[in-house]
Short mmCIF file of N, CA and C in Angstrom, two decimals:
data_model
loop_
_atom_site.label_atom_id
_atom_site.label_comp_id
_atom_site.label_asym_id
_atom_site.label_seq_id
_atom_site.Cartn_x
_atom_site.Cartn_y
_atom_site.Cartn_z
N UNK A 290 107.14 38.34 -38.35
CA UNK A 290 107.16 38.47 -36.77
C UNK A 290 106.66 38.39 -35.58
N UNK A 291 106.86 37.86 -34.85
CA UNK A 291 106.48 37.67 -33.85
C UNK A 291 106.30 37.78 -32.32
N UNK A 292 104.81 37.04 -31.86
CA UNK A 292 104.53 37.18 -30.61
C UNK A 292 104.48 36.88 -29.96
N UNK A 293 104.12 36.74 -28.34
CA UNK A 293 103.77 36.09 -27.81
C UNK A 293 104.31 34.47 -27.17
N UNK A 294 104.02 34.19 -26.21
CA UNK A 294 104.79 32.22 -25.95
C UNK A 294 104.05 31.01 -26.21
N UNK A 295 104.66 30.16 -25.99
CA UNK A 295 103.94 29.11 -26.36
C UNK A 295 104.16 28.49 -27.23
N UNK A 296 102.87 27.50 -27.51
CA UNK A 296 102.80 26.91 -28.74
C UNK A 296 102.63 27.64 -30.10
N UNK A 297 103.37 27.01 -30.81
CA UNK A 297 104.07 28.19 -32.60
C UNK A 297 102.99 28.26 -33.10
N UNK A 298 102.00 29.42 -33.31
CA UNK A 298 100.78 29.38 -34.29
C UNK A 298 101.67 29.96 -35.21
N UNK A 299 101.47 29.64 -36.80
CA UNK A 299 102.10 30.30 -38.13
C UNK A 299 101.11 30.35 -38.44
N UNK A 300 100.89 31.44 -38.73
CA UNK A 300 99.96 32.37 -39.34
C UNK A 300 100.01 32.71 -41.11
N UNK A 301 99.87 31.78 -42.38
CA UNK A 301 100.36 32.43 -43.43
C UNK A 301 99.81 33.96 -43.76
N UNK A 302 99.61 34.04 -44.72
CA UNK A 302 99.73 35.77 -44.99
C UNK A 302 97.97 35.74 -45.45
N UNK A 303 97.56 37.07 -44.99
CA UNK A 303 96.24 36.90 -46.18
C UNK A 303 96.66 37.64 -47.09
N UNK A 304 95.47 37.67 -48.46
CA UNK A 304 96.11 38.24 -49.90
C UNK A 304 95.65 39.96 -49.31
N UNK A 305 95.14 40.69 -48.73
CA UNK A 305 95.89 41.57 -48.28
C UNK A 305 97.05 41.74 -46.95
N UNK A 306 97.79 41.95 -47.09
CA UNK A 306 98.73 42.10 -45.83
C UNK A 306 100.11 43.14 -45.98
N UNK A 307 100.45 43.47 -44.57
CA UNK A 307 101.20 43.98 -44.74
C UNK A 307 101.55 43.82 -43.15
N UNK A 308 102.42 42.82 -42.71
CA UNK A 308 102.59 43.17 -41.21
C UNK A 308 102.69 43.90 -40.25
N UNK A 309 102.81 44.54 -40.64
CA UNK A 309 103.63 46.15 -39.53
C UNK A 309 102.48 46.77 -39.73
N UNK A 310 101.46 46.48 -40.36
CA UNK A 310 100.54 47.69 -40.88
C UNK A 310 99.27 47.10 -39.47
N UNK A 311 99.60 45.37 -39.84
CA UNK A 311 98.68 44.70 -38.99
C UNK A 311 98.71 44.55 -37.49
N UNK A 312 99.87 43.68 -37.22
CA UNK A 312 99.75 44.27 -35.52
C UNK A 312 99.66 45.41 -35.43
N UNK A 313 99.75 46.70 -35.81
CA UNK A 313 99.37 47.80 -35.16
C UNK A 313 98.18 48.03 -35.09
N UNK A 314 96.93 47.51 -35.10
CA UNK A 314 96.00 47.68 -35.57
C UNK A 314 95.28 46.80 -34.23
N UNK A 315 94.06 47.13 -33.69
CA UNK A 315 93.69 46.28 -32.46
C UNK A 315 93.37 44.96 -33.11
N UNK A 316 93.48 43.92 -33.45
CA UNK A 316 92.89 42.83 -35.03
C UNK A 316 93.03 41.68 -33.60
N UNK A 317 92.19 41.12 -34.23
CA UNK A 317 92.13 39.79 -33.44
C UNK A 317 92.73 38.42 -32.71
N UNK A 318 94.02 38.25 -34.05
CA UNK A 318 94.95 38.19 -33.58
C UNK A 318 96.08 38.42 -32.14
N UNK A 319 95.77 38.96 -31.55
CA UNK A 319 96.11 40.62 -30.87
C UNK A 319 96.19 39.48 -29.87
N UNK A 320 94.68 38.46 -29.80
CA UNK A 320 94.69 38.23 -28.83
C UNK A 320 95.01 36.52 -28.87
N UNK A 321 94.83 36.11 -30.35
CA UNK A 321 95.62 34.66 -30.31
C UNK A 321 97.33 34.54 -29.24
N UNK A 322 98.00 35.23 -29.90
CA UNK A 322 98.71 36.03 -28.90
C UNK A 322 98.95 36.58 -27.60
N UNK A 323 98.31 36.13 -26.86
CA UNK A 323 97.76 36.07 -25.35
C UNK A 323 97.95 34.94 -24.73
N UNK A 324 97.78 33.78 -25.44
CA UNK A 324 98.14 32.26 -25.74
C UNK A 324 98.99 30.90 -26.25
N UNK A 325 99.83 32.17 -27.48
CA UNK A 325 100.51 31.43 -27.68
C UNK A 325 101.57 32.39 -28.76
N UNK A 326 102.10 31.46 -29.05
CA UNK A 326 103.92 32.29 -29.90
C UNK A 326 103.11 31.93 -31.10
N UNK A 327 103.03 33.56 -31.77
CA UNK A 327 102.09 33.38 -32.96
C UNK A 327 102.78 34.35 -34.04
N UNK A 328 103.86 33.72 -35.18
CA UNK A 328 104.42 33.94 -36.52
C UNK A 328 103.38 34.25 -37.70
N UNK A 329 103.97 35.44 -37.83
CA UNK A 329 102.74 35.87 -38.51
C UNK A 329 103.61 37.05 -39.95
N UNK A 330 103.69 36.66 -41.33
CA UNK A 330 104.54 37.03 -42.22
C UNK A 330 104.00 38.12 -43.59
N UNK A 331 104.84 38.80 -44.06
CA UNK A 331 105.15 38.68 -45.62
C UNK A 331 105.24 37.83 -46.31
N UNK A 332 104.35 37.47 -47.71
CA UNK A 332 104.89 36.49 -49.07
C UNK A 332 104.96 37.75 -49.66
N UNK A 333 105.80 36.96 -50.47
CA UNK A 333 106.29 37.58 -52.12
C UNK A 333 105.23 38.94 -52.87
N UNK A 334 105.29 40.20 -53.07
CA UNK A 334 104.81 40.89 -53.47
C UNK A 334 103.38 41.76 -52.47
N UNK A 335 103.38 41.45 -51.02
CA UNK A 335 103.18 42.43 -50.30
C UNK A 335 103.58 42.45 -49.12
N UNK A 336 102.78 43.76 -48.18
CA UNK A 336 103.67 44.32 -46.75
C UNK A 336 104.71 45.04 -47.26
N UNK A 337 105.61 44.22 -46.39
CA UNK A 337 107.03 44.62 -46.20
C UNK A 337 108.28 43.93 -47.47
N UNK A 338 108.00 42.91 -47.67
CA UNK A 338 108.25 42.31 -48.89
C UNK A 338 108.85 42.36 -50.53
N UNK A 339 109.40 41.72 -50.63
CA UNK A 339 109.58 42.05 -52.86
C UNK A 339 108.43 42.76 -53.74
N UNK A 340 108.24 43.67 -53.89
CA UNK A 340 106.95 43.80 -55.27
C UNK A 340 108.06 43.89 -56.26
N UNK A 341 106.24 43.04 -57.61
CA UNK A 341 106.67 43.28 -59.00
C UNK A 341 107.43 41.87 -59.01
N UNK A 342 106.01 40.45 -58.48
CA UNK A 342 106.15 39.39 -58.77
C UNK A 342 106.47 39.47 -59.97
N UNK A 343 106.47 37.82 -60.62
CA UNK A 343 106.67 37.50 -61.67
C UNK A 343 105.39 36.37 -61.99
N UNK A 344 105.15 36.68 -63.82
CA UNK A 344 103.49 36.28 -64.61
C UNK A 344 103.20 34.78 -64.21
N UNK A 345 104.36 33.66 -63.76
CA UNK A 345 104.87 32.56 -63.71
C UNK A 345 104.76 31.90 -62.23
N UNK A 346 104.36 32.75 -61.48
CA UNK A 346 104.34 32.58 -59.75
C UNK A 346 103.32 30.93 -59.93
N UNK A 347 103.41 30.31 -59.13
CA UNK A 347 102.52 29.11 -58.63
C UNK A 347 102.24 29.18 -57.36
N UNK A 348 101.01 28.28 -56.54
CA UNK A 348 101.08 27.76 -55.16
C UNK A 348 102.37 27.09 -54.17
N UNK A 349 103.31 26.72 -55.24
CA UNK A 349 104.66 26.11 -55.00
C UNK A 349 105.23 27.33 -54.34
N UNK A 350 105.52 28.30 -55.42
CA UNK A 350 106.49 29.41 -54.43
C UNK A 350 106.14 29.57 -53.17
N UNK A 351 104.71 29.69 -52.70
CA UNK A 351 103.93 30.35 -51.22
C UNK A 351 103.78 29.68 -50.20
N UNK A 352 104.37 27.74 -50.99
CA UNK A 352 105.05 27.24 -50.03
C UNK A 352 106.71 27.55 -49.99
N UNK A 353 107.22 27.61 -50.72
CA UNK A 353 109.04 27.68 -50.14
C UNK A 353 108.65 29.18 -49.85
N UNK A 354 107.49 29.77 -49.64
CA UNK A 354 107.89 30.99 -48.27
C UNK A 354 107.64 30.46 -46.66
N UNK A 355 106.39 29.58 -47.34
CA UNK A 355 106.33 29.42 -45.36
C UNK A 355 107.49 28.70 -45.68
N UNK A 356 107.91 27.56 -46.20
CA UNK A 356 109.09 26.58 -45.91
C UNK A 356 110.50 27.49 -45.51
N UNK A 357 110.55 28.20 -45.66
CA UNK A 357 111.70 29.57 -45.43
C UNK A 357 111.11 29.91 -43.43
N UNK A 358 109.62 30.53 -43.41
CA UNK A 358 109.72 30.41 -42.07
C UNK A 358 110.00 29.80 -41.27
N UNK A 359 108.84 28.25 -41.52
CA UNK A 359 109.29 27.61 -40.65
C UNK A 359 110.53 26.98 -40.36
N UNK A 360 111.29 27.11 -41.68
CA UNK A 360 113.13 27.04 -41.34
C UNK A 360 113.06 27.84 -39.86
N UNK A 361 113.14 29.21 -40.06
CA UNK A 361 114.27 30.22 -39.66
C UNK A 361 112.49 30.49 -37.90
N UNK A 362 111.93 29.53 -38.18
CA UNK A 362 111.36 29.62 -36.72
C UNK A 362 111.63 28.85 -35.60
N UNK A 363 112.20 27.39 -36.56
CA UNK A 363 113.09 26.61 -35.89
C UNK A 363 112.30 25.79 -34.58
N UNK A 364 111.11 26.03 -34.77
CA UNK A 364 109.67 24.88 -34.17
C UNK A 364 109.79 23.34 -34.64
N UNK A 365 109.88 22.53 -33.64
CA UNK A 365 109.46 21.04 -33.71
C UNK A 365 108.11 21.08 -34.16
N UNK A 366 107.30 21.89 -33.33
CA UNK A 366 105.86 21.43 -34.04
C UNK A 366 105.01 22.51 -34.18
N UNK A 367 104.18 22.20 -34.98
CA UNK A 367 103.29 24.41 -34.96
C UNK A 367 101.39 23.46 -35.08
N UNK A 368 101.11 25.13 -34.92
CA UNK A 368 99.90 24.72 -35.85
C UNK A 368 100.28 25.73 -36.97
N UNK A 369 99.48 25.47 -37.97
CA UNK A 369 99.05 26.54 -39.33
C UNK A 369 97.41 27.07 -38.91
N UNK A 370 97.83 28.93 -39.57
CA UNK A 370 96.58 28.85 -39.61
C UNK A 370 96.77 29.95 -40.89
N UNK A 371 95.81 29.83 -41.33
CA UNK A 371 95.74 30.20 -43.57
C UNK A 371 94.03 31.25 -43.80
N UNK A 372 94.32 31.36 -44.60
CA UNK A 372 93.59 32.41 -44.89
C UNK A 372 93.19 32.47 -46.66
N UNK A 373 91.90 31.71 -47.10
CA UNK A 373 91.74 32.04 -48.89
C UNK A 373 92.65 30.75 -49.85
N UNK A 374 93.06 31.49 -49.95
CA UNK A 374 93.70 30.27 -51.35
C UNK A 374 94.99 30.06 -50.81
N UNK A 375 95.86 30.60 -49.48
CA UNK A 375 96.95 29.74 -48.50
C UNK A 375 96.40 29.01 -47.92
N UNK A 376 94.93 28.51 -47.72
CA UNK A 376 94.70 27.46 -47.18
C UNK A 376 95.11 26.54 -47.03
N UNK A 377 95.25 26.81 -48.82
CA UNK A 377 95.54 25.04 -49.66
C UNK A 377 97.24 25.15 -49.61
N UNK A 378 98.02 26.14 -49.77
CA UNK A 378 99.66 25.62 -49.28
C UNK A 378 98.90 25.54 -47.85
N UNK A 379 98.37 26.38 -46.51
CA UNK A 379 98.91 25.69 -45.81
C UNK A 379 98.90 23.70 -45.68
N UNK A 380 97.60 23.22 -45.94
CA UNK A 380 97.17 21.83 -46.72
C UNK A 380 97.81 21.28 -46.87
N UNK A 381 98.28 21.40 -47.98
CA UNK A 381 99.36 20.73 -49.11
C UNK A 381 100.28 20.52 -47.84
N UNK A 382 100.95 22.18 -47.00
CA UNK A 382 102.07 21.43 -46.20
C UNK A 382 101.84 20.57 -45.06
N UNK A 383 100.80 20.10 -44.62
CA UNK A 383 100.90 19.74 -43.55
C UNK A 383 100.35 18.13 -44.47
N UNK A 384 99.85 18.07 -45.29
CA UNK A 384 99.67 17.25 -45.73
C UNK A 384 100.81 16.04 -46.12
N UNK A 385 102.42 16.47 -46.18
CA UNK A 385 103.60 16.37 -46.46
C UNK A 385 104.55 16.05 -45.22
N UNK A 386 103.62 16.36 -43.64
CA UNK A 386 104.31 16.70 -42.60
C UNK A 386 103.65 16.56 -41.97
N UNK A 387 102.69 15.47 -41.85
CA UNK A 387 102.06 15.49 -40.74
C UNK A 387 101.99 15.68 -39.42
N UNK A 388 103.76 14.65 -39.38
CA UNK A 388 104.73 14.33 -38.00
C UNK A 388 104.81 16.34 -36.98
N UNK A 389 104.87 17.38 -37.95
CA UNK A 389 104.88 18.54 -37.56
C UNK A 389 103.46 19.65 -37.01
N UNK A 390 102.70 19.15 -37.94
CA UNK A 390 102.02 20.11 -38.38
C UNK A 390 100.94 19.47 -37.16
N UNK A 391 100.27 20.18 -35.85
CA UNK A 391 100.05 19.60 -34.36
C UNK A 391 97.75 20.34 -34.98
N UNK A 392 97.93 21.26 -35.81
CA UNK A 392 96.18 21.80 -35.68
C UNK A 392 96.30 22.19 -37.52
N UNK A 393 94.93 22.76 -37.98
CA UNK A 393 94.64 23.72 -39.18
C UNK A 393 93.55 24.73 -38.43
N UNK A 394 93.57 25.41 -38.90
CA UNK A 394 93.07 26.71 -39.07
C UNK A 394 93.27 26.99 -40.03
N UNK A 395 91.36 27.10 -40.67
CA UNK A 395 91.55 27.49 -42.73
C UNK A 395 90.20 28.68 -42.35
N UNK A 396 90.67 29.44 -42.57
CA UNK A 396 89.80 30.83 -43.07
C UNK A 396 89.18 31.15 -44.12
N UNK A 397 87.56 31.10 -44.36
CA UNK A 397 87.57 31.20 -46.10
C UNK A 397 88.44 31.15 -46.72
N UNK A 398 88.52 29.61 -46.24
CA UNK A 398 89.15 28.88 -47.42
C UNK A 398 88.60 27.40 -47.95
N UNK A 399 88.95 26.78 -49.26
CA UNK A 399 87.82 26.28 -49.87
C UNK A 399 88.64 24.98 -50.09
N UNK A 400 88.38 23.94 -51.26
CA UNK A 400 89.29 22.69 -51.55
C UNK A 400 89.65 23.32 -52.96
N UNK A 401 89.15 24.00 -53.78
CA UNK A 401 89.60 24.69 -54.96
C UNK A 401 89.63 26.20 -54.71
N UNK A 402 90.27 26.95 -55.32
CA UNK A 402 89.63 28.12 -55.89
C UNK A 402 88.82 28.26 -56.54
N UNK A 403 89.04 27.91 -57.11
CA UNK A 403 87.96 27.82 -58.98
C UNK A 403 86.56 27.96 -57.82
N UNK A 404 85.93 27.79 -56.39
CA UNK A 404 84.93 27.48 -55.88
C UNK A 404 84.70 29.37 -55.59
N UNK A 405 85.48 29.93 -55.99
CA UNK A 405 85.46 31.36 -55.58
C UNK A 405 85.18 32.14 -57.15
N UNK A 406 84.21 33.14 -56.68
CA UNK A 406 83.95 33.68 -58.52
C UNK A 406 85.53 34.53 -58.98
N UNK A 407 85.39 34.61 -60.36
CA UNK A 407 86.67 34.61 -60.72
C UNK A 407 86.79 36.59 -61.11
N UNK A 408 85.46 36.19 -61.25
CA UNK A 408 85.39 37.90 -61.66
C UNK A 408 85.49 38.88 -60.43
N UNK A 409 85.11 37.96 -59.29
CA UNK A 409 84.85 39.04 -57.64
C UNK A 409 87.13 39.32 -57.92
N UNK A 410 87.15 38.41 -57.87
CA UNK A 410 88.47 38.38 -57.49
C UNK A 410 89.27 38.73 -59.16
N UNK A 411 88.66 38.36 -59.61
CA UNK A 411 89.91 38.76 -61.04
C UNK A 411 89.24 40.26 -61.94
N UNK A 412 88.23 40.07 -62.99
CA UNK A 412 87.54 40.33 -63.12
C UNK A 412 87.62 42.43 -62.27
N UNK A 413 87.42 42.75 -61.55
CA UNK A 413 86.78 43.88 -61.33
C UNK A 413 88.57 44.37 -61.22
N UNK A 414 89.26 43.35 -60.37
CA UNK A 414 90.73 44.17 -59.94
C UNK A 414 91.91 43.93 -61.38
N UNK A 415 91.29 43.78 -62.76
CA UNK A 415 91.86 43.65 -63.74
C UNK A 415 91.35 45.57 -63.74
N UNK A 416 89.79 45.82 -64.36
CA UNK A 416 89.00 47.26 -65.12
C UNK A 416 89.44 47.66 -63.56
N UNK A 417 89.41 47.97 -62.72
CA UNK A 417 89.25 49.39 -61.85
C UNK A 417 89.40 48.61 -60.97
N UNK A 418 90.94 48.88 -60.46
CA UNK A 418 91.56 48.65 -59.04
C UNK A 418 90.82 49.36 -58.02
N UNK A 419 90.59 51.03 -57.92
CA UNK A 419 90.23 51.65 -57.14
C UNK A 419 89.01 51.56 -56.24
N UNK A 420 88.33 51.07 -57.73
CA UNK A 420 87.21 50.53 -57.31
C UNK A 420 86.33 49.23 -56.51
N UNK A 421 87.21 47.83 -57.09
CA UNK A 421 87.44 47.04 -56.91
C UNK A 421 88.12 47.04 -55.04
N UNK A 422 88.54 48.06 -54.91
CA UNK A 422 89.42 47.55 -53.15
C UNK A 422 87.51 48.45 -52.37
N UNK A 423 87.48 49.23 -52.33
CA UNK A 423 86.70 50.05 -52.78
C UNK A 423 85.20 49.42 -52.21
N UNK A 424 84.51 47.82 -52.99
CA UNK A 424 83.71 46.83 -52.27
C UNK A 424 83.80 46.00 -51.99
N UNK A 425 85.78 46.20 -51.56
CA UNK A 425 85.99 45.43 -50.18
C UNK A 425 85.84 45.42 -49.43
N UNK A 426 85.44 46.92 -48.66
CA UNK A 426 85.23 47.86 -48.16
C UNK A 426 83.31 48.34 -47.97
N UNK A 427 82.21 47.65 -48.90
CA UNK A 427 80.60 48.58 -49.00
C UNK A 427 79.99 48.15 -47.62
N UNK A 428 80.17 47.25 -46.54
CA UNK A 428 79.97 47.28 -45.20
C UNK A 428 80.48 47.62 -43.95
N UNK A 429 81.01 48.38 -45.09
CA UNK A 429 82.27 49.00 -43.78
C UNK A 429 81.40 50.56 -43.08
N UNK A 430 81.61 51.29 -42.04
CA UNK A 430 81.35 52.56 -41.74
C UNK A 430 82.24 53.69 -42.63
N UNK A 431 81.59 54.11 -43.60
CA UNK A 431 82.69 55.75 -44.64
C UNK A 431 84.30 55.73 -43.57
N UNK A 432 84.07 55.80 -42.73
CA UNK A 432 85.16 56.40 -42.63
C UNK A 432 85.91 54.51 -41.69
N UNK A 433 85.73 54.20 -41.30
CA UNK A 433 86.38 52.50 -41.32
C UNK A 433 86.71 51.94 -42.84
N UNK A 434 85.71 52.19 -43.71
CA UNK A 434 86.22 51.81 -44.92
C UNK A 434 87.17 52.82 -46.06
N UNK A 435 87.40 54.05 -46.04
CA UNK A 435 88.57 54.37 -45.96
C UNK A 435 89.92 53.82 -44.93
N UNK A 436 89.57 54.05 -44.04
CA UNK A 436 90.80 53.25 -43.61
C UNK A 436 91.83 52.03 -43.65
N UNK A 437 90.68 51.06 -44.66
CA UNK A 437 90.72 49.43 -44.75
C UNK A 437 91.27 49.92 -45.88
N UNK A 438 90.93 50.78 -47.21
CA UNK A 438 91.31 51.11 -48.40
C UNK A 438 92.73 51.41 -48.35
N UNK A 439 93.31 52.31 -47.20
CA UNK A 439 94.29 52.85 -46.99
C UNK A 439 95.44 51.66 -46.65
N UNK A 440 95.04 50.47 -46.47
CA UNK A 440 95.58 49.72 -45.30
C UNK A 440 95.57 48.40 -46.60
N UNK A 441 94.13 48.17 -47.70
CA UNK A 441 95.33 47.26 -48.35
C UNK A 441 95.75 48.34 -49.54
N UNK A 442 95.86 49.29 -49.72
CA UNK A 442 96.54 50.21 -50.77
C UNK A 442 98.03 50.00 -50.20
N UNK A 443 98.21 49.77 -48.94
CA UNK A 443 99.80 49.87 -48.75
C UNK A 443 100.18 48.13 -48.50
N UNK A 444 99.30 47.12 -48.89
CA UNK A 444 99.90 45.70 -48.50
C UNK A 444 100.38 45.67 -49.99
N UNK A 445 99.27 45.58 -51.26
CA UNK A 445 99.45 44.21 -52.03
C UNK A 445 99.87 45.88 -53.53
N UNK A 446 100.20 45.92 -54.19
CA UNK A 446 98.99 46.75 -55.35
C UNK A 446 98.80 45.26 -56.83
N UNK A 447 97.86 46.07 -57.52
CA UNK A 447 96.61 45.85 -58.21
C UNK A 447 97.80 44.62 -59.28
N UNK A 448 99.00 44.84 -59.35
CA UNK A 448 99.89 43.26 -60.69
C UNK A 448 99.89 42.42 -59.20
N UNK A 449 100.90 42.58 -58.81
CA UNK A 449 101.00 41.75 -57.75
C UNK A 449 99.75 40.69 -56.66
N UNK A 450 98.89 41.35 -56.74
CA UNK A 450 97.88 40.95 -56.22
C UNK A 450 96.83 40.02 -57.27
N UNK A 451 97.26 40.58 -58.29
CA UNK A 451 96.31 39.85 -59.92
C UNK A 451 96.96 38.10 -60.26
N UNK A 452 98.91 38.36 -59.86
CA UNK A 452 99.81 37.50 -59.74
C UNK A 452 98.87 36.05 -58.77
N UNK A 453 98.59 36.89 -57.36
CA UNK A 453 99.03 35.99 -56.63
C UNK A 453 97.47 35.43 -56.91
N UNK A 454 96.32 36.11 -57.30
CA UNK A 454 95.01 35.15 -57.27
C UNK A 454 95.72 34.39 -58.32
N UNK A 455 95.83 34.91 -59.51
CA UNK A 455 95.94 33.46 -60.56
C UNK A 455 96.60 32.56 -60.26
N UNK A 456 97.24 32.45 -60.02
CA UNK A 456 98.38 31.28 -58.52
C UNK A 456 97.38 30.56 -57.59
N UNK A 457 96.84 30.66 -57.29
CA UNK A 457 95.76 29.80 -56.30
C UNK A 457 94.47 29.61 -57.49
N UNK A 458 93.96 30.05 -58.68
CA UNK A 458 93.27 29.64 -59.69
C UNK A 458 93.87 28.34 -60.81
N UNK A 459 95.21 28.84 -60.65
CA UNK A 459 95.88 27.14 -61.22
C UNK A 459 96.11 26.12 -60.63
N UNK A 460 96.53 26.13 -59.26
CA UNK A 460 96.57 25.52 -58.18
C UNK A 460 95.30 24.33 -58.49
N UNK A 461 95.95 23.08 -58.07
CA UNK A 461 95.23 22.10 -58.63
C UNK A 461 94.37 21.69 -57.07
N UNK A 462 93.05 20.77 -57.41
CA UNK A 462 91.94 21.06 -55.80
C UNK A 462 92.56 20.51 -54.90
N UNK A 463 92.94 20.47 -53.69
CA UNK A 463 93.00 19.82 -52.45
C UNK A 463 92.15 18.40 -52.23
N UNK A 464 91.09 18.51 -52.92
CA UNK A 464 89.91 17.57 -52.34
C UNK A 464 90.88 16.20 -51.81
N UNK A 465 91.91 15.72 -52.66
CA UNK A 465 92.64 14.29 -52.15
C UNK A 465 93.54 14.47 -50.81
N UNK A 466 93.70 15.48 -50.80
CA UNK A 466 94.40 15.62 -49.61
C UNK A 466 93.90 16.00 -48.72
N UNK A 467 92.33 16.76 -48.37
CA UNK A 467 91.59 16.83 -47.43
C UNK A 467 91.62 15.36 -46.68
N UNK A 468 90.58 14.76 -47.05
CA UNK A 468 90.18 13.76 -45.91
C UNK A 468 91.17 13.07 -45.28
N UNK A 469 92.47 13.10 -45.71
CA UNK A 469 93.93 12.03 -44.95
C UNK A 469 94.60 12.88 -44.40
N UNK A 470 93.69 14.14 -43.50
CA UNK A 470 94.69 15.07 -42.87
C UNK A 470 94.55 14.63 -41.62
N UNK A 471 95.47 13.82 -40.62
CA UNK A 471 95.68 13.19 -39.41
C UNK A 471 94.87 14.31 -38.65
N UNK A 472 95.38 15.90 -38.83
CA UNK A 472 95.42 16.75 -36.99
C UNK A 472 94.11 17.19 -37.26
N UNK A 473 93.57 17.83 -36.28
CA UNK A 473 92.96 18.01 -36.53
C UNK A 473 92.26 19.54 -36.82
N UNK A 474 91.60 20.12 -37.44
CA UNK A 474 91.02 21.18 -38.41
C UNK A 474 89.76 22.16 -37.70
N UNK A 475 90.08 23.47 -37.89
CA UNK A 475 88.96 24.47 -37.28
C UNK A 475 88.78 25.17 -38.83
N UNK A 476 87.74 25.09 -39.20
CA UNK A 476 87.46 25.51 -40.68
C UNK A 476 86.29 26.94 -40.24
N UNK A 477 87.06 27.89 -40.67
CA UNK A 477 85.81 29.00 -39.92
C UNK A 477 85.27 29.91 -41.98
N UNK A 478 84.35 30.65 -41.68
CA UNK A 478 83.67 30.87 -43.29
C UNK A 478 82.69 32.60 -42.07
N UNK A 479 82.26 33.28 -42.89
CA UNK A 479 82.12 34.66 -42.76
C UNK A 479 80.62 33.85 -42.64
N UNK A 480 79.44 33.75 -42.97
CA UNK A 480 78.34 33.92 -42.77
C UNK A 480 77.53 34.54 -44.28
N UNK A 481 78.42 35.69 -44.17
CA UNK A 481 77.96 37.31 -45.17
C UNK A 481 79.07 37.37 -46.03
N UNK A 482 79.96 36.40 -46.22
CA UNK A 482 81.25 36.99 -47.16
C UNK A 482 80.59 37.80 -48.52
N UNK A 483 81.19 38.91 -49.18
CA UNK A 483 80.38 39.47 -49.63
C UNK A 483 80.61 38.69 -51.44
N UNK A 484 81.70 37.81 -51.87
CA UNK A 484 81.28 37.02 -52.50
C UNK A 484 81.40 36.61 -52.49
#
């Protein structure tokens, strides 16, 4: 999905992502598209992309997805925005292509996905998918929570979500890459992220 005009910002997927449904809601990156050309996509196993991803998935597979989008956009320079484990994907790309990446915007990302609770991302999701989804929305009013759970169910399934998170957990830390990145970076993180 592409919206807006100006400098290009490529938004890597969120862990729960559905391009068609995300752009139909009144979300914050609609405002970003008022100032930039925003490119957003569904990665494998989510949204409008193929489901049933293989168990040997790695962050390199997600990197190939990103590179495919970059090639299709045909922009010489761009900013990269990512959430969670996808932050490691874009940071690695930026380290290899500093001449193309103008800036990084990382949301709730960390140097290693192991900084996050395995139980929060894997344990409950394996044991009880519906309860796991409900727990993601416990801070919202019931009517809003129900809409968000519906969005998450449309965004991905239990098996694909678990494959994605396992790929991020197996990914090596980017602690050696981050200090060498020459482009400006904006790091955003919620103070009340429940996990």
